[in-house]
JSON list of C-alpha atoms and ligand atoms in Angstrom, two decimals:
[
{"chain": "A", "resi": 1002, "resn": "UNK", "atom": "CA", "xyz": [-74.64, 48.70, -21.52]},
{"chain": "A", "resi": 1003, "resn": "UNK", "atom": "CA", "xyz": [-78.15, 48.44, -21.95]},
{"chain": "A", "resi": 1004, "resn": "UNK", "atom": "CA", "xyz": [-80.80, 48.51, -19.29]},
{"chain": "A", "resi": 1005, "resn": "UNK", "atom": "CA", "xyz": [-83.11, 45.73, -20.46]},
{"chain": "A", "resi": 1006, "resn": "UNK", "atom": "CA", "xyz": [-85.05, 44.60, -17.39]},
{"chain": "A", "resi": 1007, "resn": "UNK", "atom": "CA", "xyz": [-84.66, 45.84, -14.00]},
{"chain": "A", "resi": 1008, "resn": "UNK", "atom": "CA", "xyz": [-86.38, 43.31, -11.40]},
{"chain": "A", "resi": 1009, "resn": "UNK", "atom": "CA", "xyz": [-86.82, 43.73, -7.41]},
{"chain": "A", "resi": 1010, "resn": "UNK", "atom": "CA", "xyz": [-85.97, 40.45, -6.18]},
{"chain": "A", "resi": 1011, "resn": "UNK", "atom": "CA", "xyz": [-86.30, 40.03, -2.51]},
{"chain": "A", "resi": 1012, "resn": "UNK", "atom": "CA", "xyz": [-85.30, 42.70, 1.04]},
{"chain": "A", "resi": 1013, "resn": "UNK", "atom": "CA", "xyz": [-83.49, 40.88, 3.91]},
{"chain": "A", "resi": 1014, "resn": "UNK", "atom": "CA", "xyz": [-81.96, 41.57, 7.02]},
{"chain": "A", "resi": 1015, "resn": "UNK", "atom": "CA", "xyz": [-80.12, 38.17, 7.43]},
{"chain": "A", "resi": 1016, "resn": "UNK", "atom": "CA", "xyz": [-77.74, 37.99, 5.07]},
{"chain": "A", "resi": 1017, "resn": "UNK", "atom": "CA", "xyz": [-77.77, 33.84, 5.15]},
{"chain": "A", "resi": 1018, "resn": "UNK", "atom": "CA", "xyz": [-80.80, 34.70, 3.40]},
{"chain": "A", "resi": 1019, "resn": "UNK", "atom": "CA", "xyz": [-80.10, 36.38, 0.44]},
{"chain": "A", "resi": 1020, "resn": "UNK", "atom": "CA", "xyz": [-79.88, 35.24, -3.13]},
{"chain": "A", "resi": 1021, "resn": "UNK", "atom": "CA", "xyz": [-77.55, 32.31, -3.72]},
{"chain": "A", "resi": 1022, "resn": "UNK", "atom": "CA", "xyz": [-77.42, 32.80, -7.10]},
{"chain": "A", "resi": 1023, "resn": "UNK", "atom": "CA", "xyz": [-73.79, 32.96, -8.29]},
{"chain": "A", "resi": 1024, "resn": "UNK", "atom": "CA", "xyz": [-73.88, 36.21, -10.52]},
{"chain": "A", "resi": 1025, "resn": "UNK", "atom": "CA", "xyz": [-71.96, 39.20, -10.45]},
{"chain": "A", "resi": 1026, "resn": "UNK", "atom": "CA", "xyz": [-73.17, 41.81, -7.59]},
{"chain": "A", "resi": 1027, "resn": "UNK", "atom": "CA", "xyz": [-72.72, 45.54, -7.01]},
{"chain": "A", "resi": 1028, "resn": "UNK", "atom": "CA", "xyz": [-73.68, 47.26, -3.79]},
{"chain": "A", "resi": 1029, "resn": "UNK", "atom": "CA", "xyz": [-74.57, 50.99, -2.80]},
{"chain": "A", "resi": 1030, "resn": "UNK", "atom": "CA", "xyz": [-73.62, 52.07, 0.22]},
{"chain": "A", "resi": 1031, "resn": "UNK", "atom": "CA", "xyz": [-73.15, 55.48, 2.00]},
{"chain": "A", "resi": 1032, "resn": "UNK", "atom": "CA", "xyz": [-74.38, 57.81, 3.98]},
{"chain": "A", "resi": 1033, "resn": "UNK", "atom": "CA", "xyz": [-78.25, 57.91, 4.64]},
{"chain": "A", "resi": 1034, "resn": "UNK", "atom": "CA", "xyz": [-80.05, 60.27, 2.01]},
{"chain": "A", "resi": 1035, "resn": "UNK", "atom": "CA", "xyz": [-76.74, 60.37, 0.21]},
{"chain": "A", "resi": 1036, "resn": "UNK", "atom": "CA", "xyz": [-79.05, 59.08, -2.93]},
{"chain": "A", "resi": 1037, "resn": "UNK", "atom": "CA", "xyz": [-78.11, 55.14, -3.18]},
{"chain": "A", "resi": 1038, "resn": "UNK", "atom": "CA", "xyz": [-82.05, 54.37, -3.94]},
{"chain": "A", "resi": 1039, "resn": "UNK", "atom": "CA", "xyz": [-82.23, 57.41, -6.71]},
{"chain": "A", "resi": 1040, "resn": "UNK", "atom": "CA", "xyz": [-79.28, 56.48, -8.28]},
{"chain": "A", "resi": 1041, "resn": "UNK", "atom": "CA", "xyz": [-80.49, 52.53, -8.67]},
{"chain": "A", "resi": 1042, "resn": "UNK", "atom": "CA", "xyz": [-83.46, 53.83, -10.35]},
{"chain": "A", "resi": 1043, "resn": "UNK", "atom": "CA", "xyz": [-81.47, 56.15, -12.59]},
{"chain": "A", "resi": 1044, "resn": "UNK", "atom": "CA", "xyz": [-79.24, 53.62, -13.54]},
{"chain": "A", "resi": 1045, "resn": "UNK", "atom": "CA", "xyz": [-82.27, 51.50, -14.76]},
{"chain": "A", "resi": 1046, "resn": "UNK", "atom": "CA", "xyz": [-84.89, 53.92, -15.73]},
{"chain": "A", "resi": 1047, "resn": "UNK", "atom": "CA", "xyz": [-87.47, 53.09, -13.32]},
{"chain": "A", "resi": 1048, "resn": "UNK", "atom": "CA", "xyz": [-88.88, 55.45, -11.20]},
{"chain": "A", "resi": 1049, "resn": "UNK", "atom": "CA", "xyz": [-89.32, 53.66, -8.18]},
{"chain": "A", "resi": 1050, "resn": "UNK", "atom": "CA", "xyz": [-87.69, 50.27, -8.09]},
{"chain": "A", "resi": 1051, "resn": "UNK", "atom": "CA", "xyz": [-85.97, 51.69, -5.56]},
{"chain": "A", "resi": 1052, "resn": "UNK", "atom": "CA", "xyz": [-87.78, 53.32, -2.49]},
{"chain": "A", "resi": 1053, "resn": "UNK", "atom": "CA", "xyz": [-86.13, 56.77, -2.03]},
{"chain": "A", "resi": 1054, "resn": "UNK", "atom": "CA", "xyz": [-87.38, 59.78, 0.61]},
{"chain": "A", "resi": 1055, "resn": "UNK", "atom": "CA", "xyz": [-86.43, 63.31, 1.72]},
{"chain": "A", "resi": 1056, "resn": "UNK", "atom": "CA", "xyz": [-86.11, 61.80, 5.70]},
{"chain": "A", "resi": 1057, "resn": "UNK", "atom": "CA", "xyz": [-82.69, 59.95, 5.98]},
{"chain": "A", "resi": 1058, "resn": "UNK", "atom": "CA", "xyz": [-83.04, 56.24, 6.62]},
{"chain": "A", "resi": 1059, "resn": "UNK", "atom": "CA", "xyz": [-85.35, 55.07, 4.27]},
{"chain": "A", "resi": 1060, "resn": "UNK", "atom": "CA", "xyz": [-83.90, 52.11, 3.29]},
{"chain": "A", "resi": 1061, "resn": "UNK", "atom": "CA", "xyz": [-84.01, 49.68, 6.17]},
{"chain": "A", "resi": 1062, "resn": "UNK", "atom": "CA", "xyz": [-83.19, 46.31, 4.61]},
{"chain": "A", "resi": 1063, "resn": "UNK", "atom": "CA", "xyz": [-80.49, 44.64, 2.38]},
{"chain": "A", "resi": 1064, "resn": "UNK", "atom": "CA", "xyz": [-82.20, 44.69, -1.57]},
{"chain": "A", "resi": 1065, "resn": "UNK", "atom": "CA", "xyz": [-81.32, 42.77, -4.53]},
{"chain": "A", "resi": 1066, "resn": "UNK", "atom": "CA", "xyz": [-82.58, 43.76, -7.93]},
{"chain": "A", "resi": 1067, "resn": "UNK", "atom": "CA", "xyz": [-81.71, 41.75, -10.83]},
{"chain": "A", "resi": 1068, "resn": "UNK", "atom": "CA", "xyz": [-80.29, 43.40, -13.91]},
{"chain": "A", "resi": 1069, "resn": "UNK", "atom": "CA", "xyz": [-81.01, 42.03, -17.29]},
{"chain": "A", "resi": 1070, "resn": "UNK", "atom": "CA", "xyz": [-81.43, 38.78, -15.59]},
{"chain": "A", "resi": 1071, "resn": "UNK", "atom": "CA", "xyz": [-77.98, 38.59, -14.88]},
{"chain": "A", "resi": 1072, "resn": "UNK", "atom": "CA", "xyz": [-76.42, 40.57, -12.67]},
{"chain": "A", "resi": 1073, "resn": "UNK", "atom": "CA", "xyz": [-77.57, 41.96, -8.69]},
{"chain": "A", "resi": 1074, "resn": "UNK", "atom": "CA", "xyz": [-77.26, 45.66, -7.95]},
{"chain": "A", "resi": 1075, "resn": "UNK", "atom": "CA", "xyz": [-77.99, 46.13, -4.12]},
{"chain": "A", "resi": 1076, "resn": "UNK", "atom": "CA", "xyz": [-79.47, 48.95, -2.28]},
{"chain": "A", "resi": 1077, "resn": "UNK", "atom": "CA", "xyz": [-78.47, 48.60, 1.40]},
{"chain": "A", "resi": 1078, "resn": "UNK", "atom": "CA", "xyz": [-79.06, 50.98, 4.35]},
{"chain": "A", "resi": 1079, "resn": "UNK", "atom": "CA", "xyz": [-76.93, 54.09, 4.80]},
{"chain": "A", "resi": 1080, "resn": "UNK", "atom": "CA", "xyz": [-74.91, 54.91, 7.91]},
{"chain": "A", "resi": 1081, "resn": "UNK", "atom": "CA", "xyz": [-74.09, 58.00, 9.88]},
{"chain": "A", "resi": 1082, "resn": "UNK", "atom": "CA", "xyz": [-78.11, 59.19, 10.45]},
{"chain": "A", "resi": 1083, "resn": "UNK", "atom": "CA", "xyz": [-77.91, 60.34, 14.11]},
{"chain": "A", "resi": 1084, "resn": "UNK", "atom": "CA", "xyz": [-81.44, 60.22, 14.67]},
{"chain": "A", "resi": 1085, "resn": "UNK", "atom": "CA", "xyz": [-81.43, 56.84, 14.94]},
{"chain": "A", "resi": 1086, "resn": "UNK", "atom": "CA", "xyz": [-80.92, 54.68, 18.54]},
{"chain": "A", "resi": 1087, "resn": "UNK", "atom": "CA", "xyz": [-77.78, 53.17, 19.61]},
{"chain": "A", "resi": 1088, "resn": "UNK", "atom": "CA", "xyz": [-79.72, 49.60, 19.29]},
{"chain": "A", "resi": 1089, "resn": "UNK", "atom": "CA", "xyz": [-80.41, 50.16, 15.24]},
{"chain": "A", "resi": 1090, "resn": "UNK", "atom": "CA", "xyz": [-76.78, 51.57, 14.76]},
{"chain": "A", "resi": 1091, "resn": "UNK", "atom": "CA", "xyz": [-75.26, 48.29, 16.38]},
{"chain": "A", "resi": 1092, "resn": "UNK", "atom": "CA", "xyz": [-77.67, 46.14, 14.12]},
{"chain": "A", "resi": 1093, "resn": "UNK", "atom": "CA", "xyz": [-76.96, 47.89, 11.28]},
{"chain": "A", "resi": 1094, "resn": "UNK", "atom": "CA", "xyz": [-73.25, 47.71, 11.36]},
{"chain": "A", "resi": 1095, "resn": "UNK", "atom": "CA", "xyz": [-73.94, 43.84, 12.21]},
{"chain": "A", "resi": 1096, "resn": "UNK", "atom": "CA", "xyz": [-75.29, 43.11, 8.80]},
{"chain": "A", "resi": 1097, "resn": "UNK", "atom": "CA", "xyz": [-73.52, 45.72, 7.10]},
{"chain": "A", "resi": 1098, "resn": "UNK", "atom": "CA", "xyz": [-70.06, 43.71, 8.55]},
{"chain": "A", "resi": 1099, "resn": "UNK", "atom": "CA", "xyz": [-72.08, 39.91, 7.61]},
{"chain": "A", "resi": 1100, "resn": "UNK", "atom": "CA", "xyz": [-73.19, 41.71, 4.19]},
{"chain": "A", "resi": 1101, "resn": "UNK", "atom": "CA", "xyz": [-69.32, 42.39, 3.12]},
{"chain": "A", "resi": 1102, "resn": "UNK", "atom": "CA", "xyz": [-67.75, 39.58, 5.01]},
{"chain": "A", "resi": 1103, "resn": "UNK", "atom": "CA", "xyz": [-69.91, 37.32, 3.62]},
{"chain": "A", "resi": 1104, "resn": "UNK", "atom": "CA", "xyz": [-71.35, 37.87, 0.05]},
{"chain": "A", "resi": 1105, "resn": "UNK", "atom": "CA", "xyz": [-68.52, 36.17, -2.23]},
{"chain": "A", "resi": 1106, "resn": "UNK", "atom": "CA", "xyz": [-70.98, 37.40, -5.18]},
{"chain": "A", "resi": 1107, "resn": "UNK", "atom": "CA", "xyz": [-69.86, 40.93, -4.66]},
{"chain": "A", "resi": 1108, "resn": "UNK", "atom": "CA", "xyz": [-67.77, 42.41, -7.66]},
{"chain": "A", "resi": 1109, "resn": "UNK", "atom": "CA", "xyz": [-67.55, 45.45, -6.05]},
{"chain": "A", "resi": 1110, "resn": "UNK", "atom": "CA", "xyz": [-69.11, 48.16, -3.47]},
{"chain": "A", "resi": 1111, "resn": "UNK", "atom": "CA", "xyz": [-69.64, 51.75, -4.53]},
{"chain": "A", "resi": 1112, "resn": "UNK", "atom": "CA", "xyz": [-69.16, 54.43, -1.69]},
{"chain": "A", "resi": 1113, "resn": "UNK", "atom": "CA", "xyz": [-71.94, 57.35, -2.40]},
{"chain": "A", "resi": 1114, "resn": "UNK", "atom": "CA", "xyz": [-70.66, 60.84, -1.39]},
{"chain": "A", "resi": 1115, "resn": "UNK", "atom": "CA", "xyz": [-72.54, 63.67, -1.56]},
{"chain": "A", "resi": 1116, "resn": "UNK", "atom": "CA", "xyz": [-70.47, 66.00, -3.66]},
{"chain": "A", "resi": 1117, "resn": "UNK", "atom": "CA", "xyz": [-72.06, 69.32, -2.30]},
{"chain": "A", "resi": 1118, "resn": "UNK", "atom": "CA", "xyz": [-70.21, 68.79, 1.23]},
{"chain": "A", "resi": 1119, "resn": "UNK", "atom": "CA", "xyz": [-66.19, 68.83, 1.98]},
{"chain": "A", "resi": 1120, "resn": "UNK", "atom": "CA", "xyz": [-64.63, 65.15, 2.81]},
{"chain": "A", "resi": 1121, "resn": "UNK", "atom": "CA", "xyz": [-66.25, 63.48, 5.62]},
{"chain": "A", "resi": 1122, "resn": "UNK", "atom": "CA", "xyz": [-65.02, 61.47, 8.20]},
{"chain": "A", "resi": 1123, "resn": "UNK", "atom": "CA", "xyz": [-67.56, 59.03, 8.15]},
{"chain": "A", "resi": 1124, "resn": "UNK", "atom": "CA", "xyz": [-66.79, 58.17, 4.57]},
{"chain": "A", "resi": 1125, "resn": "UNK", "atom": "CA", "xyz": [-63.10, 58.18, 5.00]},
{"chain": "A", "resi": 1126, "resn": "UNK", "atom": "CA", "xyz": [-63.70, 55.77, 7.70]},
{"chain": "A", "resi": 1127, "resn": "UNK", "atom": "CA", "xyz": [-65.49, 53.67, 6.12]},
{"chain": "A", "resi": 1128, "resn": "UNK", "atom": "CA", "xyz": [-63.60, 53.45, 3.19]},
{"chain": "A", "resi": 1129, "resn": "UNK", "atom": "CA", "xyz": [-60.63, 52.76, 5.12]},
{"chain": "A", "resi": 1130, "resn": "UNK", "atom": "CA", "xyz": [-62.40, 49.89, 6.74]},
{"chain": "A", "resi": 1131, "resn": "UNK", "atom": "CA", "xyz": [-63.59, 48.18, 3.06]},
{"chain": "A", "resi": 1132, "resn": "UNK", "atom": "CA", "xyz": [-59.72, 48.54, 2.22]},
{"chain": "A", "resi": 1133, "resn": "UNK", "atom": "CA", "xyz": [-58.85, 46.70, 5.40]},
{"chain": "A", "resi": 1134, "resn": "UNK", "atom": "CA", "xyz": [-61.21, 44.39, 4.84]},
{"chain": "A", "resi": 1135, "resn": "UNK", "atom": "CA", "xyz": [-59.82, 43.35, 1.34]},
{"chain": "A", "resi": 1136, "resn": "UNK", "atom": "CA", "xyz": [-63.65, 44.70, -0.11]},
{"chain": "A", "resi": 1137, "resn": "UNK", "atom": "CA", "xyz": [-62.89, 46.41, -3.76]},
{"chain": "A", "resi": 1138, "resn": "UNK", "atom": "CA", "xyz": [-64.90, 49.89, -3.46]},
{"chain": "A", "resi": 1139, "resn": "UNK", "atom": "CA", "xyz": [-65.16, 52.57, -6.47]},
{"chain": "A", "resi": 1140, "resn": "UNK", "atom": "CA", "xyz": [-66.77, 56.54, -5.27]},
{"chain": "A", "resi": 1141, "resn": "UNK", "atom": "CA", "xyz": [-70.12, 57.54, -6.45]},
{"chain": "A", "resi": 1142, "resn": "UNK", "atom": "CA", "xyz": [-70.42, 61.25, -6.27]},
{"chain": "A", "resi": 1143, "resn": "UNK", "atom": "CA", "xyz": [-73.84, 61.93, -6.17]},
{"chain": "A", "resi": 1144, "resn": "UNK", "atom": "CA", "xyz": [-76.28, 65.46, -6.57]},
{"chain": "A", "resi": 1145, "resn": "UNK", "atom": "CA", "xyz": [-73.91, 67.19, -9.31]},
{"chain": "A", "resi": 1146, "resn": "UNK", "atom": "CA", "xyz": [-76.47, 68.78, -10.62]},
{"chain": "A", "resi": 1147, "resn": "UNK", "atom": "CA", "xyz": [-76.37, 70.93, -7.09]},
{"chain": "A", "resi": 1148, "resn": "UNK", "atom": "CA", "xyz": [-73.04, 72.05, -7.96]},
{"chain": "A", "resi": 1149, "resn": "UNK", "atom": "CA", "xyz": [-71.16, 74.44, -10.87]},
{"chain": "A", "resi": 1150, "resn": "UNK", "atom": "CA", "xyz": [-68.58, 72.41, -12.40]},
{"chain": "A", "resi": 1151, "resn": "UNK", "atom": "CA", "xyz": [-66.10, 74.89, -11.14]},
{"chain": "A", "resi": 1152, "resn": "UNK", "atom": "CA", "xyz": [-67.43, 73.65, -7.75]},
{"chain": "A", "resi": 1153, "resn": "UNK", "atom": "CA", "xyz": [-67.21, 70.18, -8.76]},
{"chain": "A", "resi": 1154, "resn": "UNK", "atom": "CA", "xyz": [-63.56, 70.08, -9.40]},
{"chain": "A", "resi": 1155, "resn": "UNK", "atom": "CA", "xyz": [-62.74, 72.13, -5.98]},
{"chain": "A", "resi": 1156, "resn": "UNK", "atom": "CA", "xyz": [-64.57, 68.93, -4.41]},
{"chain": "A", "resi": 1157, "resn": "UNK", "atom": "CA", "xyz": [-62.47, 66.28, -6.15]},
{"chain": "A", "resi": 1158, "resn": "UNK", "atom": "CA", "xyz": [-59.56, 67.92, -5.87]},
{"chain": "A", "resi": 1159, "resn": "UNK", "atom": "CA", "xyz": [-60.04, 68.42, -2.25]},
{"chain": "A", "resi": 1160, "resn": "UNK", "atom": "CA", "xyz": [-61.01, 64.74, -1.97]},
{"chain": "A", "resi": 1161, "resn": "UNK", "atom": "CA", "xyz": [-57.82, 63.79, -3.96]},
{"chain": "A", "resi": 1162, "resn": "UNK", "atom": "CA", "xyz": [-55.78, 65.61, -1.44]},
{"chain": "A", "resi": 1163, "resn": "UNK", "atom": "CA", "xyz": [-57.23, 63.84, 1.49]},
{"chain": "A", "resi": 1164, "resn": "UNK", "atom": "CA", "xyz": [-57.26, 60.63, 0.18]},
{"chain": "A", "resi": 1165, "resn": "UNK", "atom": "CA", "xyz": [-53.26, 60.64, -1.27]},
{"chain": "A", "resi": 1166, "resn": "UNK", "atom": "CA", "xyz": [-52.05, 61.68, 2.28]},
{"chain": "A", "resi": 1167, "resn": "UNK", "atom": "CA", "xyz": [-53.31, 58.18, 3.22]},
{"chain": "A", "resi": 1168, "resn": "UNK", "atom": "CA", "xyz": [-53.80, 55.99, -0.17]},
{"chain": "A", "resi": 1169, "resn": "UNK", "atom": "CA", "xyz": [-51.42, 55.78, -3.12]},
{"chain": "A", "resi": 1170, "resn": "UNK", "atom": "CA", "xyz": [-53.90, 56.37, -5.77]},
{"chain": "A", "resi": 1171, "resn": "UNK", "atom": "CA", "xyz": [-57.63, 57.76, -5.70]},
{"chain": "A", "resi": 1172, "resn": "UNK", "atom": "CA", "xyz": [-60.07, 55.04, -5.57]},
{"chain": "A", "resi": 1173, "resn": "UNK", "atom": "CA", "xyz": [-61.68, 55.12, -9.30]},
{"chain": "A", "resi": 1174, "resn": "UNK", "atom": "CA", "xyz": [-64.51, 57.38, -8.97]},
{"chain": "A", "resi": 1175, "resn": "UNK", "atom": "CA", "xyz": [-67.65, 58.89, -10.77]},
{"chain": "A", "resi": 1176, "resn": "UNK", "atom": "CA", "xyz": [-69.87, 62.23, -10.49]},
{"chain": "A", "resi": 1177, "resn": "UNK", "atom": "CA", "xyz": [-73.41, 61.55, -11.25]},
{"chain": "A", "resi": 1178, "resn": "UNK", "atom": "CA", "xyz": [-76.80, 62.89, -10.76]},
{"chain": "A", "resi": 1179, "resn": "UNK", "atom": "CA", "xyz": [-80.03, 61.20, -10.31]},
{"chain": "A", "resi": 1180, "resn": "UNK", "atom": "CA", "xyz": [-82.10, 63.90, -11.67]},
{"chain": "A", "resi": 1181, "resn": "UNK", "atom": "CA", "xyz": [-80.40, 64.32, -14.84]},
{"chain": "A", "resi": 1182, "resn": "UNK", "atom": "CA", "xyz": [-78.54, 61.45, -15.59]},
{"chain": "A", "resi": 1183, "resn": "UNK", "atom": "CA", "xyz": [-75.32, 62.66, -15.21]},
{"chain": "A", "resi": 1184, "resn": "UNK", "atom": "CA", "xyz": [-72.48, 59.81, -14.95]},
{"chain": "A", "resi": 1185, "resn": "UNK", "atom": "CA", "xyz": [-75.36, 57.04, -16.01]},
{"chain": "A", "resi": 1186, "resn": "UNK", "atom": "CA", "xyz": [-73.30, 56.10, -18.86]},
{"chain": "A", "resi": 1187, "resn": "UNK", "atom": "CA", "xyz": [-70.48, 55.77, -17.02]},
{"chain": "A", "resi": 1188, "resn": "UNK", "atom": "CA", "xyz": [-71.05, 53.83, -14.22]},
{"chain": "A", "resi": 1189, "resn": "UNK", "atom": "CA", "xyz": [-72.92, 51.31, -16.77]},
{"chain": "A", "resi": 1190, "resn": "UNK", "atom": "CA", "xyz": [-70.31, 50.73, -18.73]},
{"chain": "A", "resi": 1191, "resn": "UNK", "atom": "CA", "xyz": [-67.74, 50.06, -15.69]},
{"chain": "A", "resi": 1192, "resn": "UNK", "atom": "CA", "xyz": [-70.29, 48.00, -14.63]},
{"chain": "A", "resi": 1193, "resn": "UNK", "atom": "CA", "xyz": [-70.41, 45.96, -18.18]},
{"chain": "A", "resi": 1194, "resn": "UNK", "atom": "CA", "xyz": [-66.77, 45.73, -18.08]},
{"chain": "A", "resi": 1195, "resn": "UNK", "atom": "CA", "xyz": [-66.38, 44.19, -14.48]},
{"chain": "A", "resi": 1196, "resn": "UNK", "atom": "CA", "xyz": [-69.08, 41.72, -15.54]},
{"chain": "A", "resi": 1197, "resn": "UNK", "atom": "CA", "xyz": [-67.03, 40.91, -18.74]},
{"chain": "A", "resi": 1198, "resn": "UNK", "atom": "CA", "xyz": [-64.06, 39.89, -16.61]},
{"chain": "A", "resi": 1199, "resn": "UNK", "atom": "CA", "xyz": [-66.03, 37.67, -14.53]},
{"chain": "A", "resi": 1200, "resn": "UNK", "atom": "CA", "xyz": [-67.11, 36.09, -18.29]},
{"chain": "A", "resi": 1201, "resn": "UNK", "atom": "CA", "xyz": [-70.92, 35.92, -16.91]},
{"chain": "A", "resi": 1202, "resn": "UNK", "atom": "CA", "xyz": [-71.93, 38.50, -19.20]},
{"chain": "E", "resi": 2439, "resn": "GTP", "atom": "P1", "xyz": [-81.44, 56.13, 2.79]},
{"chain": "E", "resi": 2439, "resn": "GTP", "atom": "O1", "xyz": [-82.19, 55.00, 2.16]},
{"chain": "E", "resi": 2439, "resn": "GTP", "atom": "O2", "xyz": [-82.23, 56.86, 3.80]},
{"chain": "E", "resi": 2439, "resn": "GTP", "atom": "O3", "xyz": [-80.10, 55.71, 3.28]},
{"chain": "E", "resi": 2439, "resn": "GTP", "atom": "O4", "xyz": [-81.19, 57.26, 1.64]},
{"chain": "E", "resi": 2439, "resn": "GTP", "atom": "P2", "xyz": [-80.65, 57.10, 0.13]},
{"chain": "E", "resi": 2439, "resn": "GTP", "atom": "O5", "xyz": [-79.19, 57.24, 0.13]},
{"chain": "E", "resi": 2439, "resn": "GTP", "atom": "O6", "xyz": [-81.21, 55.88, -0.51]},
{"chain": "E", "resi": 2439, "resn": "GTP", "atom": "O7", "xyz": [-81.24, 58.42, -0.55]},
{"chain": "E", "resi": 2439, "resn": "GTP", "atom": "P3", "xyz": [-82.51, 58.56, -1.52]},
{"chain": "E", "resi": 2439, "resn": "GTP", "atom": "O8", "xyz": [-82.22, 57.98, -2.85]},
{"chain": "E", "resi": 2439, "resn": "GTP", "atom": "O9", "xyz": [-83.74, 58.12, -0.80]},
{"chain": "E", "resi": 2439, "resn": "GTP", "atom": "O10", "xyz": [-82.52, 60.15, -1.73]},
{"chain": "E", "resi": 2439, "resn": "GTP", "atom": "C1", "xyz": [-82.55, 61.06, -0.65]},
{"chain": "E", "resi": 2439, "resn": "GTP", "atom": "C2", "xyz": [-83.04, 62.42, -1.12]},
{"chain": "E", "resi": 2439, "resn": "GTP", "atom": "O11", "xyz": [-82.07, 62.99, -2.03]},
{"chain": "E", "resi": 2439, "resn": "GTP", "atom": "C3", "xyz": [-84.34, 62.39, -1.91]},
{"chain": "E", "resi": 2439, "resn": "GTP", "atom": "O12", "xyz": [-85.10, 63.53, -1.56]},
{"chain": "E", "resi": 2439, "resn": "GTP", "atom": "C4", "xyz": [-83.90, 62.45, -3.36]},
{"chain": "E", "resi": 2439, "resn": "GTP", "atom": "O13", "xyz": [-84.86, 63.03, -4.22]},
{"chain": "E", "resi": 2439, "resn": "GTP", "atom": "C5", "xyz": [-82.66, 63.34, -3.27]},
{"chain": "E", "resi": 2439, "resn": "GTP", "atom": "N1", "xyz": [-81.70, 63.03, -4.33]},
{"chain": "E", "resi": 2439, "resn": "GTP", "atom": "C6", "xyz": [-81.13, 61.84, -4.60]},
{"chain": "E", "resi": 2439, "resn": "GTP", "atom": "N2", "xyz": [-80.28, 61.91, -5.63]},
{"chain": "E", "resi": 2439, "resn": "GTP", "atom": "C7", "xyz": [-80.30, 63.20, -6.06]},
{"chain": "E", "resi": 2439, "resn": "GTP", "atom": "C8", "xyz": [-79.64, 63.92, -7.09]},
{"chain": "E", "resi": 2439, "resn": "GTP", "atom": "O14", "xyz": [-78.80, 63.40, -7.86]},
{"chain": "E", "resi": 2439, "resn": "GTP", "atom": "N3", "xyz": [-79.90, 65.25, -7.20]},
{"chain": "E", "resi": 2439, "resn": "GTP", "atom": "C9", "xyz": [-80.78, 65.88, -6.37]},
{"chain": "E", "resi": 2439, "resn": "GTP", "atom": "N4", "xyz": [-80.95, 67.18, -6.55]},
{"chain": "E", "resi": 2439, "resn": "GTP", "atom": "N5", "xyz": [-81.44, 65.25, -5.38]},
{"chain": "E", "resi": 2439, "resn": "GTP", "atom": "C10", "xyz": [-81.20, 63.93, -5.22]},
{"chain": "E", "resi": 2440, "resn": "MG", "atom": "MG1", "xyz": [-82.27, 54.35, 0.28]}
]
């Protein structure tokens, strides 16, 4: 699929509030400075649609962008940044619960893992919670230009074996890299074919 506009629409923290808009919407979550803002402006070739930083918990707030006017990808906060007080943890899984509980417009979520770093329970956690949940999820592996592909596969493979102890299959997945736009195709084209079986596109 083609990137051929790439719009910010509008940052909430009430959920009520976001767009009502019936189109097809994708949403990045994961861990904070996992790369969910890079990989949004990866995806659509603009620098800084997204706002990204070095310091975890950037992204505050629940953003739509629109996508060749008509689709919503979604940059949303990231979880598991310790620095941050017990009163912004409880508010963020409060609209992170609303977000998925109530956004009917969501296709799908992709879970960003940082490939560099063995499985962590945070992310198995919260995957386990979207399955519950009934919320259908694919993997983003993000920063694989960090890694040697010999690397790579050790990490998948060691996710694979974590995940099958508990899960029948392994939740589709990607590897990608914002910096060299590794995966891009991919992910666009799974993308274009979710949004041809919602016949919107
Ligand atoms: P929060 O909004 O804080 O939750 O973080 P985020 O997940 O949106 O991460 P963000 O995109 O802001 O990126 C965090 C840091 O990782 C930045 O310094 C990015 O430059 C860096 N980064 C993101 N993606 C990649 C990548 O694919 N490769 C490399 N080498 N660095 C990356
Ligand atoms: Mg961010």
């Amino acid at each position: 699929m083609d990137i051929k506009s790439a719009e910010f629409v509008v940052s909430n923290s009430d959920v009520a509030k976001c767009p009502k808009a019936l189109i097809p919407e994708y949403a990045f979550i994961g861990r904070s400075n996992v790369g969910k803002s890079s990989l949004i402006n990866m995806l659509t070739n603009k620098k800084s649609l997204a706002k990204t930083s070095g310091k975890p918990g950037k992204t505050q707030l629940i953003n739509h962008f629109l996508i060749n006017k008509n689709w919503h990808l979604v940059d949303l906060p990231g979880y598991g940044y310790a620095r941050v007080s017990k009163s912004s943890k409880k508010t963020f899984q409060k609209f992170i619960t609303q977000y998925f509980g109530l956004r009917e417009q969501l296709v799908s979520a992709f879970v960003l893992v940082d490939i560099r770093h063995e499985p962590q329970t945070i992310d198995l956690e919260f995957m386990q919670w979207l399955v519950e949940n009934g919320v259908p999820f694919s993997i983003i592996f993000t920063k694989a230009d960090k890694l040697k592909p010999k690397a790579i596969d050790n990490h998948i493979e060691a996710y694979k074996t974590i995940m099958l102890e508990t899960w029948e299959d392994m939740p589709t997945y990607f590897i990608t890299s914002a910096t060299n736009d590794i995966g891009k195709d991919a992910v666009l084209n799974y993308i274009d074919g979710l949004n041809g079986n919602m016949k919107l596109n």
